Amino acid sequence: MNGLVRRFRAVVAMWIFVGGGGFLLAGLLGLALLTQTGPFAAASTFSADAEFAPGAEIKVSDTGVRPGNILILATPATVDPATVRCTAKSRVYTTGEQRSKELTGARPEGTAAVMRDRGDEFTPVLVTGGLTWMETDFVSCTGDGAEAFALTTAKGIQTDSFRLATGLLLMLLAPVLAGLGCLALYLTRKWNREARLGGGSTNWPYR
């Protein structure tokens, strides 16, 4: 029983560091998420998988972008997304039919108003979703004042709602970890004081 008690007290003592470190880490991460700073800021950079001129068709399957997860951007960044119109065409089916439809969507919540790729500034126009690979084999876009468009993947962009929920959860978790750390510190000091006074007990886990 003595060995078990010692191991239990060692684990409790470890929680002084776990609780203190967890409090700082959860608090800092939660604050960064809520204020959208550091790595949790709105996405302002991207890597264009393909650029194409207004009115030109680009073959999506050649860019490496997944059809159901396409982020379309326009340059210069002063282009008004409301004036942009994008059309998707399918492959030619065995029947000879080629389907066409207008792409609709909105700027993802997790993107900045201006995004950069190799020094060029773009504005996010829309992100597609729920489309199969055959429906978006070709994409073309036009827009007032647009000099070029770019495709990239929208996968991995963190939405504002994700940041808010995760940040609040971490901020709630931080004081819990701090409380556990303080409890561990109190118990460890109590047991050490009892041991110095010669009143230590081998009973589980208190006197």
N, C-alpha and C. Protein backbone atom coordinates (compact mmCIF):
# COMPACT_ATOMS: atom_id res chain seq x y z
N MET A 1 0.83 -1.21 0.00
CA MET A 1 0.00 0.00 0.00
C MET A 1 0.87 1.26 0.00
N ASN A 2 2.02 1.22 0.72
CA ASN A 2 2.89 2.39 0.77
C ASN A 2 3.37 2.79 -0.63
N GLY A 3 3.75 1.78 -1.44
CA GLY A 3 4.21 2.07 -2.79
C GLY A 3 3.11 2.67 -3.64
N LEU A 4 1.89 2.19 -3.47
CA LEU A 4 0.76 2.72 -4.24
C LEU A 4 0.49 4.17 -3.84
N VAL A 5 0.57 4.46 -2.56
CA VAL A 5 0.35 5.82 -2.08
C VAL A 5 1.40 6.77 -2.64
N ARG A 6 2.67 6.31 -2.63
CA ARG A 6 3.75 7.15 -3.17
C ARG A 6 3.55 7.45 -4.65
N ARG A 7 3.13 6.43 -5.39
CA ARG A 7 2.89 6.65 -6.83
C ARG A 7 1.73 7.61 -7.05
N PHE A 8 0.70 7.45 -6.23
CA PHE A 8 -0.45 8.37 -6.36
C PHE A 8 -0.03 9.81 -6.09
N ARG A 9 0.77 9.99 -5.04
CA ARG A 9 1.21 11.35 -4.70
C ARG A 9 2.14 11.91 -5.77
N ALA A 10 2.94 11.04 -6.40
CA ALA A 10 3.81 11.50 -7.48
C ALA A 10 2.99 11.97 -8.68
N VAL A 11 1.92 11.23 -8.97
CA VAL A 11 1.05 11.64 -10.07
C VAL A 11 0.37 12.97 -9.76
N VAL A 12 -0.08 13.11 -8.51
CA VAL A 12 -0.71 14.38 -8.11
C VAL A 12 0.28 15.52 -8.24
N ALA A 13 1.54 15.30 -7.84
CA ALA A 13 2.56 16.34 -7.95
C ALA A 13 2.80 16.73 -9.40
N MET A 14 2.75 15.76 -10.30
CA MET A 14 2.94 16.06 -11.73
C MET A 14 1.87 17.00 -12.23
N TRP A 15 0.67 16.92 -11.65
CA TRP A 15 -0.43 17.77 -12.11
C TRP A 15 -0.22 19.25 -11.79
N ILE A 16 0.74 19.54 -10.90
CA ILE A 16 1.09 20.94 -10.68
C ILE A 16 1.60 21.55 -11.98
N PHE A 17 2.47 20.80 -12.67
CA PHE A 17 3.04 21.29 -13.93
C PHE A 17 2.05 21.14 -15.08
N VAL A 18 1.30 20.02 -15.07
CA VAL A 18 0.31 19.81 -16.14
C VAL A 18 -0.76 20.89 -16.09
N GLY A 19 -1.26 21.16 -14.88
CA GLY A 19 -2.31 22.17 -14.74
C GLY A 19 -1.82 23.56 -15.08
N GLY A 20 -0.61 23.91 -14.58
CA GLY A 20 -0.07 25.24 -14.87
C GLY A 20 0.25 25.43 -16.33
N GLY A 21 0.93 24.44 -16.94
CA GLY A 21 1.26 24.53 -18.36
C GLY A 21 0.02 24.49 -19.24
N GLY A 22 -0.94 23.63 -18.85
CA GLY A 22 -2.18 23.55 -19.63
C GLY A 22 -2.98 24.83 -19.57
N PHE A 23 -2.97 25.48 -18.40
CA PHE A 23 -3.67 26.75 -18.25
C PHE A 23 -3.09 27.80 -19.19
N LEU A 24 -1.75 27.91 -19.21
CA LEU A 24 -1.11 28.90 -20.08
C LEU A 24 -1.34 28.58 -21.54
N LEU A 25 -1.17 27.31 -21.93
CA LEU A 25 -1.32 26.93 -23.33
C LEU A 25 -2.75 27.12 -23.81
N ALA A 26 -3.72 26.60 -23.04
CA ALA A 26 -5.12 26.73 -23.44
C ALA A 26 -5.56 28.19 -23.47
N GLY A 27 -5.08 28.97 -22.50
CA GLY A 27 -5.44 30.38 -22.47
C GLY A 27 -4.89 31.15 -23.66
N LEU A 28 -3.63 30.91 -23.98
CA LEU A 28 -3.00 31.62 -25.10
C LEU A 28 -3.63 31.21 -26.43
N LEU A 29 -3.85 29.91 -26.61
CA LEU A 29 -4.46 29.45 -27.86
C LEU A 29 -5.90 29.95 -27.99
N GLY A 30 -6.64 29.91 -26.88
CA GLY A 30 -8.01 30.39 -26.91
C GLY A 30 -8.08 31.87 -27.24
N LEU A 31 -7.18 32.66 -26.64
CA LEU A 31 -7.15 34.10 -26.92
C LEU A 31 -6.77 34.37 -28.37
N ALA A 32 -5.80 33.62 -28.90
CA ALA A 32 -5.39 33.80 -30.29
C ALA A 32 -6.53 33.45 -31.25
N LEU A 33 -7.29 32.41 -30.92
CA LEU A 33 -8.42 32.02 -31.77
C LEU A 33 -9.52 33.08 -31.74
N LEU A 34 -9.83 33.58 -30.55
CA LEU A 34 -10.90 34.56 -30.44
C LEU A 34 -10.54 35.89 -31.08
N THR A 35 -9.27 36.26 -31.01
CA THR A 35 -8.84 37.54 -31.60
C THR A 35 -8.31 37.37 -33.02
N GLN A 36 -8.27 36.12 -33.50
CA GLN A 36 -7.81 35.82 -34.86
C GLN A 36 -6.42 36.42 -35.11
N THR A 37 -5.48 36.07 -34.24
CA THR A 37 -4.11 36.54 -34.39
C THR A 37 -3.18 35.37 -34.65
N GLY A 38 -1.98 35.70 -35.10
CA GLY A 38 -0.98 34.67 -35.34
C GLY A 38 -1.42 33.68 -36.40
N PRO A 39 -1.20 32.39 -36.14
CA PRO A 39 -1.57 31.38 -37.14
C PRO A 39 -3.07 31.22 -37.34
N PHE A 40 -3.86 31.85 -36.49
CA PHE A 40 -5.32 31.72 -36.59
C PHE A 40 -5.96 32.94 -37.25
N ALA A 41 -5.16 33.81 -37.81
CA ALA A 41 -5.70 34.96 -38.53
C ALA A 41 -6.37 34.49 -39.81
N ALA A 42 -7.25 35.33 -40.35
CA ALA A 42 -7.91 34.98 -41.61
C ALA A 42 -6.86 34.75 -42.68
N ALA A 43 -7.08 33.72 -43.48
CA ALA A 43 -6.09 33.34 -44.50
C ALA A 43 -5.84 34.51 -45.45
N SER A 44 -4.58 34.93 -45.53
CA SER A 44 -4.24 36.06 -46.40
C SER A 44 -3.26 35.67 -47.49
N THR A 45 -2.78 34.44 -47.45
CA THR A 45 -1.88 33.97 -48.50
C THR A 45 -2.41 32.65 -49.05
N PHE A 46 -2.08 32.37 -50.28
CA PHE A 46 -2.48 31.11 -50.88
C PHE A 46 -1.51 30.78 -52.00
N SER A 47 -1.59 29.58 -52.49
CA SER A 47 -0.76 29.16 -53.61
C SER A 47 -1.68 28.83 -54.78
N ALA A 48 -1.64 29.65 -55.79
CA ALA A 48 -2.52 29.46 -56.93
C ALA A 48 -2.14 28.18 -57.68
N ASP A 49 -3.08 27.30 -57.83
CA ASP A 49 -2.83 26.09 -58.61
C ASP A 49 -2.93 26.36 -60.10
N ALA A 50 -3.63 27.42 -60.48
CA ALA A 50 -3.75 27.77 -61.89
C ALA A 50 -4.33 29.17 -62.01
N GLU A 51 -3.86 29.92 -62.99
CA GLU A 51 -4.42 31.22 -63.32
C GLU A 51 -4.93 31.17 -64.75
N PHE A 52 -5.99 31.94 -64.99
CA PHE A 52 -6.54 31.97 -66.34
C PHE A 52 -7.15 33.33 -66.60
N ALA A 53 -7.21 33.69 -67.87
CA ALA A 53 -7.70 35.01 -68.28
C ALA A 53 -9.23 35.05 -68.24
N PRO A 54 -9.81 36.24 -68.08
CA PRO A 54 -11.27 36.37 -68.12
C PRO A 54 -11.83 35.82 -69.43
N GLY A 55 -12.87 35.01 -69.32
CA GLY A 55 -13.51 34.43 -70.49
C GLY A 55 -12.87 33.16 -70.99
N ALA A 56 -11.63 32.86 -70.55
CA ALA A 56 -10.95 31.64 -70.98
C ALA A 56 -11.41 30.46 -70.14
N GLU A 57 -11.43 29.29 -70.77
CA GLU A 57 -11.79 28.08 -70.04
C GLU A 57 -10.53 27.39 -69.54
N ILE A 58 -10.59 26.93 -68.30
CA ILE A 58 -9.48 26.18 -67.74
C ILE A 58 -9.96 24.79 -67.38
N LYS A 59 -9.14 23.80 -67.65
CA LYS A 59 -9.50 22.42 -67.35
C LYS A 59 -9.10 22.12 -65.91
N VAL A 60 -10.10 21.96 -65.05
CA VAL A 60 -9.85 21.81 -63.62
C VAL A 60 -9.05 20.55 -63.32
N SER A 61 -9.29 19.48 -64.08
CA SER A 61 -8.60 18.22 -63.80
C SER A 61 -7.10 18.33 -64.02
N ASP A 62 -6.65 19.37 -64.72
CA ASP A 62 -5.22 19.55 -64.95
C ASP A 62 -4.55 20.39 -63.86
N THR A 63 -5.33 20.95 -62.95
CA THR A 63 -4.78 21.85 -61.94
C THR A 63 -4.52 21.16 -60.61
N GLY A 64 -5.11 20.01 -60.39
CA GLY A 64 -4.95 19.32 -59.11
C GLY A 64 -5.94 19.76 -58.05
N VAL A 65 -6.85 20.68 -58.39
CA VAL A 65 -7.86 21.14 -57.45
C VAL A 65 -9.04 20.19 -57.46
N ARG A 66 -9.54 19.83 -56.29
CA ARG A 66 -10.71 18.94 -56.23
C ARG A 66 -11.96 19.73 -56.62
N PRO A 67 -12.77 19.21 -57.53
CA PRO A 67 -13.93 19.94 -58.06
C PRO A 67 -14.90 20.44 -57.00
N GLY A 68 -15.14 19.66 -55.95
CA GLY A 68 -16.13 20.08 -54.96
C GLY A 68 -15.58 21.04 -53.93
N ASN A 69 -14.33 21.45 -54.08
CA ASN A 69 -13.69 22.27 -53.05
C ASN A 69 -12.86 23.38 -53.69
N ILE A 70 -13.43 24.09 -54.64
CA ILE A 70 -12.68 25.07 -55.42
C ILE A 70 -12.88 26.48 -54.85
N LEU A 71 -11.79 27.18 -54.62
CA LEU A 71 -11.83 28.59 -54.26
C LEU A 71 -11.39 29.37 -55.49
N ILE A 72 -12.25 30.27 -55.96
CA ILE A 72 -11.96 31.08 -57.13
C ILE A 72 -11.63 32.50 -56.67
N LEU A 73 -10.52 33.04 -57.17
CA LEU A 73 -10.07 34.38 -56.80
C LEU A 73 -9.89 35.22 -58.05
N ALA A 74 -9.98 36.54 -57.88
CA ALA A 74 -9.82 37.46 -59.00
C ALA A 74 -8.77 38.50 -58.66
N THR A 75 -8.04 38.96 -59.69
CA THR A 75 -7.08 40.05 -59.53
C THR A 75 -7.36 41.11 -60.58
N PRO A 76 -7.18 42.39 -60.25
CA PRO A 76 -6.67 42.93 -58.98
C PRO A 76 -7.66 42.77 -57.84
N ALA A 77 -7.18 43.06 -56.63
CA ALA A 77 -8.01 42.86 -55.45
C ALA A 77 -9.18 43.83 -55.37
N THR A 78 -9.19 44.84 -56.25
CA THR A 78 -10.29 45.82 -56.25
C THR A 78 -11.52 45.31 -56.99
N VAL A 79 -11.44 44.12 -57.60
CA VAL A 79 -12.59 43.57 -58.32
C VAL A 79 -13.73 43.32 -57.34
N ASP A 80 -14.92 43.74 -57.72
CA ASP A 80 -16.10 43.53 -56.88
C ASP A 80 -16.62 42.11 -57.12
N PRO A 81 -16.60 41.25 -56.10
CA PRO A 81 -17.06 39.87 -56.29
C PRO A 81 -18.48 39.77 -56.82
N ALA A 82 -19.30 40.80 -56.56
CA ALA A 82 -20.69 40.76 -57.01
C ALA A 82 -20.80 40.83 -58.53
N THR A 83 -19.75 41.33 -59.20
CA THR A 83 -19.79 41.45 -60.67
C THR A 83 -19.22 40.22 -61.37
N VAL A 84 -18.69 39.29 -60.59
CA VAL A 84 -18.04 38.11 -61.18
C VAL A 84 -19.08 37.03 -61.47
N ARG A 85 -18.98 36.48 -62.66
CA ARG A 85 -19.83 35.36 -63.06
C ARG A 85 -18.93 34.23 -63.52
N CYS A 86 -19.13 33.06 -62.94
CA CYS A 86 -18.33 31.88 -63.29
C CYS A 86 -19.25 30.77 -63.78
N THR A 87 -18.79 30.09 -64.80
CA THR A 87 -19.55 29.00 -65.40
C THR A 87 -18.71 27.73 -65.39
N ALA A 88 -19.36 26.62 -65.10
CA ALA A 88 -18.70 25.32 -65.12
C ALA A 88 -19.31 24.47 -66.23
N LYS A 89 -18.46 23.74 -66.92
CA LYS A 89 -18.91 22.80 -67.95
C LYS A 89 -18.42 21.41 -67.61
N SER A 90 -19.26 20.47 -67.93
CA SER A 90 -18.89 19.08 -67.68
C SER A 90 -18.08 18.53 -68.85
N ARG A 91 -17.59 17.34 -68.67
CA ARG A 91 -16.99 16.64 -69.80
C ARG A 91 -18.08 16.29 -70.80
N VAL A 92 -17.68 15.95 -71.98
CA VAL A 92 -18.64 15.51 -72.98
C VAL A 92 -19.01 14.07 -72.67
N TYR A 93 -20.30 13.86 -72.42
CA TYR A 93 -20.76 12.52 -72.10
C TYR A 93 -20.75 11.65 -73.36
N THR A 94 -20.93 10.36 -73.15
CA THR A 94 -20.95 9.42 -74.29
C THR A 94 -22.09 9.74 -75.25
N THR A 95 -23.10 10.45 -74.76
CA THR A 95 -24.22 10.84 -75.61
C THR A 95 -23.90 12.07 -76.45
N GLY A 96 -22.72 12.66 -76.21
CA GLY A 96 -22.37 13.88 -76.92
C GLY A 96 -22.81 15.14 -76.22
N GLU A 97 -23.48 14.99 -75.07
CA GLU A 97 -23.99 16.14 -74.32
C GLU A 97 -22.89 16.72 -73.43
N GLN A 98 -22.85 18.02 -73.33
CA GLN A 98 -21.97 18.72 -72.40
C GLN A 98 -22.80 19.69 -71.58
N ARG A 99 -22.90 19.44 -70.31
CA ARG A 99 -23.73 20.26 -69.44
C ARG A 99 -22.99 21.49 -68.97
N SER A 100 -23.75 22.58 -68.79
CA SER A 100 -23.17 23.85 -68.35
C SER A 100 -24.05 24.44 -67.26
N LYS A 101 -23.42 25.05 -66.27
CA LYS A 101 -24.19 25.69 -65.20
C LYS A 101 -23.37 26.82 -64.60
N GLU A 102 -24.08 27.82 -64.06
CA GLU A 102 -23.40 28.94 -63.40
C GLU A 102 -23.02 28.52 -61.99
N LEU A 103 -21.79 28.85 -61.61
CA LEU A 103 -21.32 28.53 -60.26
C LEU A 103 -21.80 29.61 -59.30
N THR A 104 -22.32 29.18 -58.19
CA THR A 104 -22.77 30.11 -57.16
C THR A 104 -22.08 29.76 -55.84
N GLY A 105 -21.92 30.75 -55.02
CA GLY A 105 -21.28 30.54 -53.73
C GLY A 105 -20.93 31.87 -53.12
N ALA A 106 -20.17 31.84 -52.05
CA ALA A 106 -19.79 33.06 -51.36
C ALA A 106 -18.35 32.94 -50.89
N ARG A 107 -17.77 34.08 -50.53
CA ARG A 107 -16.42 34.08 -49.99
C ARG A 107 -16.40 33.29 -48.68
N PRO A 108 -15.46 32.36 -48.52
CA PRO A 108 -15.38 31.60 -47.27
C PRO A 108 -15.14 32.52 -46.08
N GLU A 109 -15.71 32.19 -44.93
CA GLU A 109 -15.58 33.02 -43.74
C GLU A 109 -14.13 33.17 -43.30
N GLY A 110 -13.32 32.14 -43.56
CA GLY A 110 -11.97 32.16 -43.04
C GLY A 110 -10.94 32.82 -43.93
N THR A 111 -11.36 33.49 -44.98
CA THR A 111 -10.40 34.13 -45.88
C THR A 111 -10.38 35.64 -45.65
N ALA A 112 -9.22 36.21 -45.89
CA ALA A 112 -9.10 37.67 -45.79
C ALA A 112 -9.70 38.31 -47.03
N ALA A 113 -10.01 39.60 -46.94
CA ALA A 113 -10.59 40.30 -48.08
C ALA A 113 -9.60 40.37 -49.24
N VAL A 114 -8.31 40.42 -48.90
CA VAL A 114 -7.25 40.44 -49.91
C VAL A 114 -6.28 39.31 -49.62
N MET A 115 -6.04 38.47 -50.62
CA MET A 115 -5.12 37.36 -50.48
C MET A 115 -3.98 37.53 -51.47
N ARG A 116 -2.82 37.00 -51.12
CA ARG A 116 -1.62 37.22 -51.95
C ARG A 116 -1.00 35.90 -52.37
N ASP A 117 -0.47 35.91 -53.57
CA ASP A 117 0.27 34.78 -54.10
C ASP A 117 1.47 35.32 -54.87
N ARG A 118 2.67 35.07 -54.36
CA ARG A 118 3.90 35.54 -54.99
C ARG A 118 3.87 37.05 -55.25
N GLY A 119 3.31 37.80 -54.31
CA GLY A 119 3.29 39.26 -54.41
C GLY A 119 2.08 39.82 -55.12
N ASP A 120 1.33 39.00 -55.86
CA ASP A 120 0.12 39.47 -56.54
C ASP A 120 -1.06 39.43 -55.58
N GLU A 121 -1.91 40.46 -55.67
CA GLU A 121 -3.06 40.53 -54.78
C GLU A 121 -4.32 40.07 -55.49
N PHE A 122 -5.10 39.23 -54.78
CA PHE A 122 -6.35 38.68 -55.29
C PHE A 122 -7.45 38.93 -54.27
N THR A 123 -8.68 38.90 -54.74
CA THR A 123 -9.82 38.92 -53.83
C THR A 123 -10.59 37.61 -54.01
N PRO A 124 -10.92 36.91 -52.91
CA PRO A 124 -11.71 35.69 -53.03
C PRO A 124 -13.09 36.00 -53.59
N VAL A 125 -13.52 35.22 -54.55
CA VAL A 125 -14.80 35.47 -55.20
C VAL A 125 -15.87 34.51 -54.68
N LEU A 126 -15.60 33.23 -54.78
CA LEU A 126 -16.57 32.24 -54.31
C LEU A 126 -15.88 30.90 -54.11
N VAL A 127 -16.52 30.05 -53.35
CA VAL A 127 -16.05 28.69 -53.16
C VAL A 127 -17.18 27.76 -53.54
N THR A 128 -16.86 26.76 -54.34
CA THR A 128 -17.89 25.82 -54.78
C THR A 128 -18.02 24.70 -53.77
N GLY A 129 -19.12 24.03 -53.81
CA GLY A 129 -19.34 22.90 -52.92
C GLY A 129 -20.45 22.01 -53.45
N GLY A 130 -20.35 20.72 -53.14
CA GLY A 130 -21.38 19.78 -53.54
C GLY A 130 -21.41 19.45 -55.02
N LEU A 131 -20.32 19.72 -55.72
CA LEU A 131 -20.27 19.42 -57.16
C LEU A 131 -19.38 18.21 -57.40
N THR A 132 -19.77 17.38 -58.34
CA THR A 132 -18.98 16.20 -58.66
C THR A 132 -17.90 16.55 -59.68
N TRP A 133 -16.96 15.65 -59.87
CA TRP A 133 -15.83 15.93 -60.74
C TRP A 133 -16.25 16.13 -62.19
N MET A 134 -17.31 15.47 -62.62
CA MET A 134 -17.71 15.61 -64.02
C MET A 134 -18.43 16.93 -64.28
N GLU A 135 -19.01 17.54 -63.24
CA GLU A 135 -19.76 18.78 -63.43
C GLU A 135 -18.86 19.99 -63.57
N THR A 136 -17.63 19.89 -63.09
CA THR A 136 -16.74 21.05 -63.12
C THR A 136 -15.42 20.70 -63.80
N ASP A 137 -15.51 20.09 -64.94
CA ASP A 137 -14.27 19.75 -65.65
C ASP A 137 -13.65 21.00 -66.27
N PHE A 138 -14.48 21.96 -66.66
CA PHE A 138 -14.00 23.22 -67.21
C PHE A 138 -14.64 24.38 -66.45
N VAL A 139 -13.87 25.44 -66.19
CA VAL A 139 -14.38 26.63 -65.50
C VAL A 139 -13.93 27.87 -66.25
N SER A 140 -14.84 28.82 -66.37
CA SER A 140 -14.51 30.12 -66.96
C SER A 140 -15.20 31.20 -66.14
N CYS A 141 -14.58 32.38 -66.09
CA CYS A 141 -15.11 33.48 -65.28
C CYS A 141 -14.94 34.81 -66.00
N THR A 142 -15.84 35.73 -65.72
CA THR A 142 -15.72 37.11 -66.18
C THR A 142 -16.08 38.03 -65.03
N GLY A 143 -15.59 39.26 -65.09
CA GLY A 143 -15.91 40.21 -64.03
C GLY A 143 -15.43 41.60 -64.40
N ASP A 144 -16.13 42.61 -63.92
CA ASP A 144 -15.77 43.99 -64.23
C ASP A 144 -14.38 44.32 -63.68
N GLY A 145 -13.48 44.71 -64.57
CA GLY A 145 -12.14 45.10 -64.16
C GLY A 145 -11.20 43.96 -63.84
N ALA A 146 -11.64 42.72 -64.02
CA ALA A 146 -10.79 41.57 -63.71
C ALA A 146 -9.72 41.39 -64.78
N GLU A 147 -8.49 41.22 -64.33
CA GLU A 147 -7.38 40.98 -65.25
C GLU A 147 -7.05 39.50 -65.34
N ALA A 148 -7.33 38.75 -64.29
CA ALA A 148 -7.07 37.32 -64.28
C ALA A 148 -7.84 36.68 -63.12
N PHE A 149 -8.01 35.37 -63.22
CA PHE A 149 -8.63 34.59 -62.16
C PHE A 149 -7.68 33.47 -61.76
N ALA A 150 -7.89 32.93 -60.59
CA ALA A 150 -7.04 31.85 -60.10
C ALA A 150 -7.89 30.81 -59.38
N LEU A 151 -7.44 29.58 -59.45
CA LEU A 151 -8.09 28.49 -58.73
C LEU A 151 -7.15 27.95 -57.66
N THR A 152 -7.72 27.61 -56.54
CA THR A 152 -6.97 26.90 -55.50
C THR A 152 -7.98 26.10 -54.70
N THR A 153 -7.52 25.33 -53.74
CA THR A 153 -8.43 24.53 -52.94
C THR A 153 -8.88 25.30 -51.71
N ALA A 154 -10.14 25.12 -51.35
CA ALA A 154 -10.68 25.76 -50.16
C ALA A 154 -10.54 24.86 -48.93
N LYS A 155 -10.00 23.67 -49.14
CA LYS A 155 -9.86 22.73 -48.02
C LYS A 155 -8.87 23.28 -47.00
N GLY A 156 -9.23 23.17 -45.73
CA GLY A 156 -8.34 23.60 -44.66
C GLY A 156 -8.57 25.02 -44.19
N ILE A 157 -9.40 25.79 -44.90
CA ILE A 157 -9.69 27.15 -44.45
C ILE A 157 -10.60 27.08 -43.23
N GLN A 158 -10.18 27.70 -42.15
CA GLN A 158 -10.94 27.68 -40.92
C GLN A 158 -12.00 28.79 -40.95
N THR A 159 -13.24 28.42 -40.70
CA THR A 159 -14.31 29.41 -40.68
C THR A 159 -14.30 30.18 -39.37
N ASP A 160 -14.95 31.33 -39.37
CA ASP A 160 -15.04 32.14 -38.16
C ASP A 160 -15.78 31.40 -37.05
N SER A 161 -16.80 30.62 -37.40
CA SER A 161 -17.55 29.88 -36.39
C SER A 161 -16.67 28.82 -35.73
N PHE A 162 -15.78 28.21 -36.52
CA PHE A 162 -14.85 27.22 -35.95
C PHE A 162 -13.91 27.90 -34.96
N ARG A 163 -13.38 29.06 -35.34
CA ARG A 163 -12.48 29.77 -34.44
C ARG A 163 -13.17 30.15 -33.14
N LEU A 164 -14.39 30.65 -33.25
CA LEU A 164 -15.12 31.11 -32.07
C LEU A 164 -15.42 29.94 -31.13
N ALA A 165 -15.92 28.84 -31.67
CA ALA A 165 -16.27 27.69 -30.83
C ALA A 165 -15.04 27.09 -30.16
N THR A 166 -13.97 26.93 -30.92
CA THR A 166 -12.76 26.35 -30.35
C THR A 166 -12.12 27.29 -29.33
N GLY A 167 -12.11 28.59 -29.64
CA GLY A 167 -11.55 29.56 -28.71
C GLY A 167 -12.30 29.59 -27.39
N LEU A 168 -13.63 29.58 -27.45
CA LEU A 168 -14.43 29.59 -26.22
C LEU A 168 -14.20 28.31 -25.41
N LEU A 169 -14.09 27.17 -26.10
CA LEU A 169 -13.85 25.91 -25.40
C LEU A 169 -12.51 25.94 -24.66
N LEU A 170 -11.48 26.45 -25.31
CA LEU A 170 -10.17 26.53 -24.67
C LEU A 170 -10.16 27.52 -23.51
N MET A 171 -10.87 28.64 -23.67
CA MET A 171 -10.92 29.61 -22.58
C MET A 171 -11.67 29.05 -21.37
N LEU A 172 -12.65 28.18 -21.59
CA LEU A 172 -13.35 27.54 -20.49
C LEU A 172 -12.50 26.44 -19.85
N LEU A 173 -11.69 25.79 -20.69
CA LEU A 173 -10.83 24.71 -20.19
C LEU A 173 -9.67 25.24 -19.36
N ALA A 174 -9.18 26.44 -19.69
CA ALA A 174 -8.01 27.00 -19.01
C ALA A 174 -8.19 27.09 -17.49
N PRO A 175 -9.28 27.69 -16.97
CA PRO A 175 -9.42 27.77 -15.51
C PRO A 175 -9.61 26.40 -14.85
N VAL A 176 -10.18 25.45 -15.57
CA VAL A 176 -10.32 24.10 -15.02
C VAL A 176 -8.94 23.49 -14.79
N LEU A 177 -8.06 23.64 -15.78
CA LEU A 177 -6.69 23.12 -15.64
C LEU A 177 -5.95 23.85 -14.52
N ALA A 178 -6.17 25.16 -14.42
CA ALA A 178 -5.53 25.93 -13.36
C ALA A 178 -6.01 25.45 -11.99
N GLY A 179 -7.30 25.17 -11.87
CA GLY A 179 -7.84 24.68 -10.61
C GLY A 179 -7.27 23.33 -10.21
N LEU A 180 -7.11 22.44 -11.20
CA LEU A 180 -6.52 21.13 -10.90
C LEU A 180 -5.06 21.28 -10.47
N GLY A 181 -4.35 22.21 -11.14
CA GLY A 181 -2.96 22.45 -10.75
C GLY A 181 -2.84 22.99 -9.33
N CYS A 182 -3.74 23.92 -8.98
CA CYS A 182 -3.72 24.48 -7.62
C CYS A 182 -4.09 23.43 -6.58
N LEU A 183 -5.05 22.57 -6.91
CA LEU A 183 -5.41 21.49 -5.99
C LEU A 183 -4.24 20.53 -5.78
N ALA A 184 -3.55 20.22 -6.88
CA ALA A 184 -2.38 19.33 -6.76
C ALA A 184 -1.30 19.98 -5.91
N LEU A 185 -1.10 21.29 -6.07
CA LEU A 185 -0.09 22.00 -5.28
C LEU A 185 -0.46 21.99 -3.79
N TYR A 186 -1.73 22.22 -3.50
CA TYR A 186 -2.18 22.22 -2.10
C TYR A 186 -1.98 20.85 -1.46
N LEU A 187 -2.39 19.79 -2.16
CA LEU A 187 -2.26 18.45 -1.59
C LEU A 187 -0.79 18.06 -1.40
N THR A 188 0.04 18.42 -2.37
CA THR A 188 1.46 18.08 -2.27
C THR A 188 2.11 18.78 -1.08
N ARG A 189 1.80 20.06 -0.91
CA ARG A 189 2.35 20.80 0.24
C ARG A 189 1.84 20.21 1.56
N LYS A 190 0.58 19.81 1.59
CA LYS A 190 0.00 19.24 2.82
C LYS A 190 0.70 17.94 3.19
N TRP A 191 0.91 17.10 2.19
CA TRP A 191 1.57 15.81 2.47
C TRP A 191 3.03 16.01 2.87
N ASN A 192 3.72 16.96 2.23
CA ASN A 192 5.12 17.23 2.59
C ASN A 192 5.22 17.79 4.02
N ARG A 193 4.29 18.65 4.38
CA ARG A 193 4.29 19.21 5.73
C ARG A 193 4.05 18.12 6.77
N GLU A 194 3.14 17.22 6.48
CA GLU A 194 2.87 16.12 7.41
C GLU A 194 4.09 15.22 7.56
N ALA A 195 4.80 15.00 6.42
CA ALA A 195 5.98 14.15 6.49
C ALA A 195 7.07 14.78 7.34
N ARG A 196 7.25 16.12 7.22
CA ARG A 196 8.27 16.81 8.02
C ARG A 196 7.95 16.80 9.51
N LEU A 197 6.65 16.85 9.83
CA LEU A 197 6.23 16.86 11.23
C LEU A 197 6.17 15.46 11.81
N GLY A 198 6.42 14.47 10.95
CA GLY A 198 6.39 13.09 11.44
C GLY A 198 5.00 12.55 11.56
N GLY A 199 4.06 13.24 10.97
CA GLY A 199 2.68 12.76 11.07
C GLY A 199 2.17 12.15 9.80
N GLY A 200 3.09 11.78 8.92
CA GLY A 200 2.67 11.18 7.65
C GLY A 200 1.93 9.90 7.89
N SER A 201 1.00 9.63 7.07
CA SER A 201 0.17 8.44 7.20
C SER A 201 0.34 7.57 5.97
N THR A 202 0.25 6.30 6.17
CA THR A 202 0.32 5.36 5.04
C THR A 202 -1.06 4.96 4.57
N ASN A 203 -2.11 5.54 5.19
CA ASN A 203 -3.46 5.21 4.75
C ASN A 203 -3.75 5.88 3.42
N TRP A 204 -4.66 5.35 2.65
CA TRP A 204 -4.99 5.83 1.30
C TRP A 204 -6.10 6.84 1.37
N PRO A 205 -5.93 8.03 0.65
CA PRO A 205 -4.63 8.64 0.40
C PRO A 205 -4.33 9.72 1.44
N TYR A 206 -5.27 9.91 2.43
CA TYR A 206 -5.11 10.95 3.44
C TYR A 206 -4.90 10.32 4.82
N ARG A 207 -4.78 11.21 5.80
CA ARG A 207 -4.64 10.73 7.19
C ARG A 207 -5.96 10.16 7.67
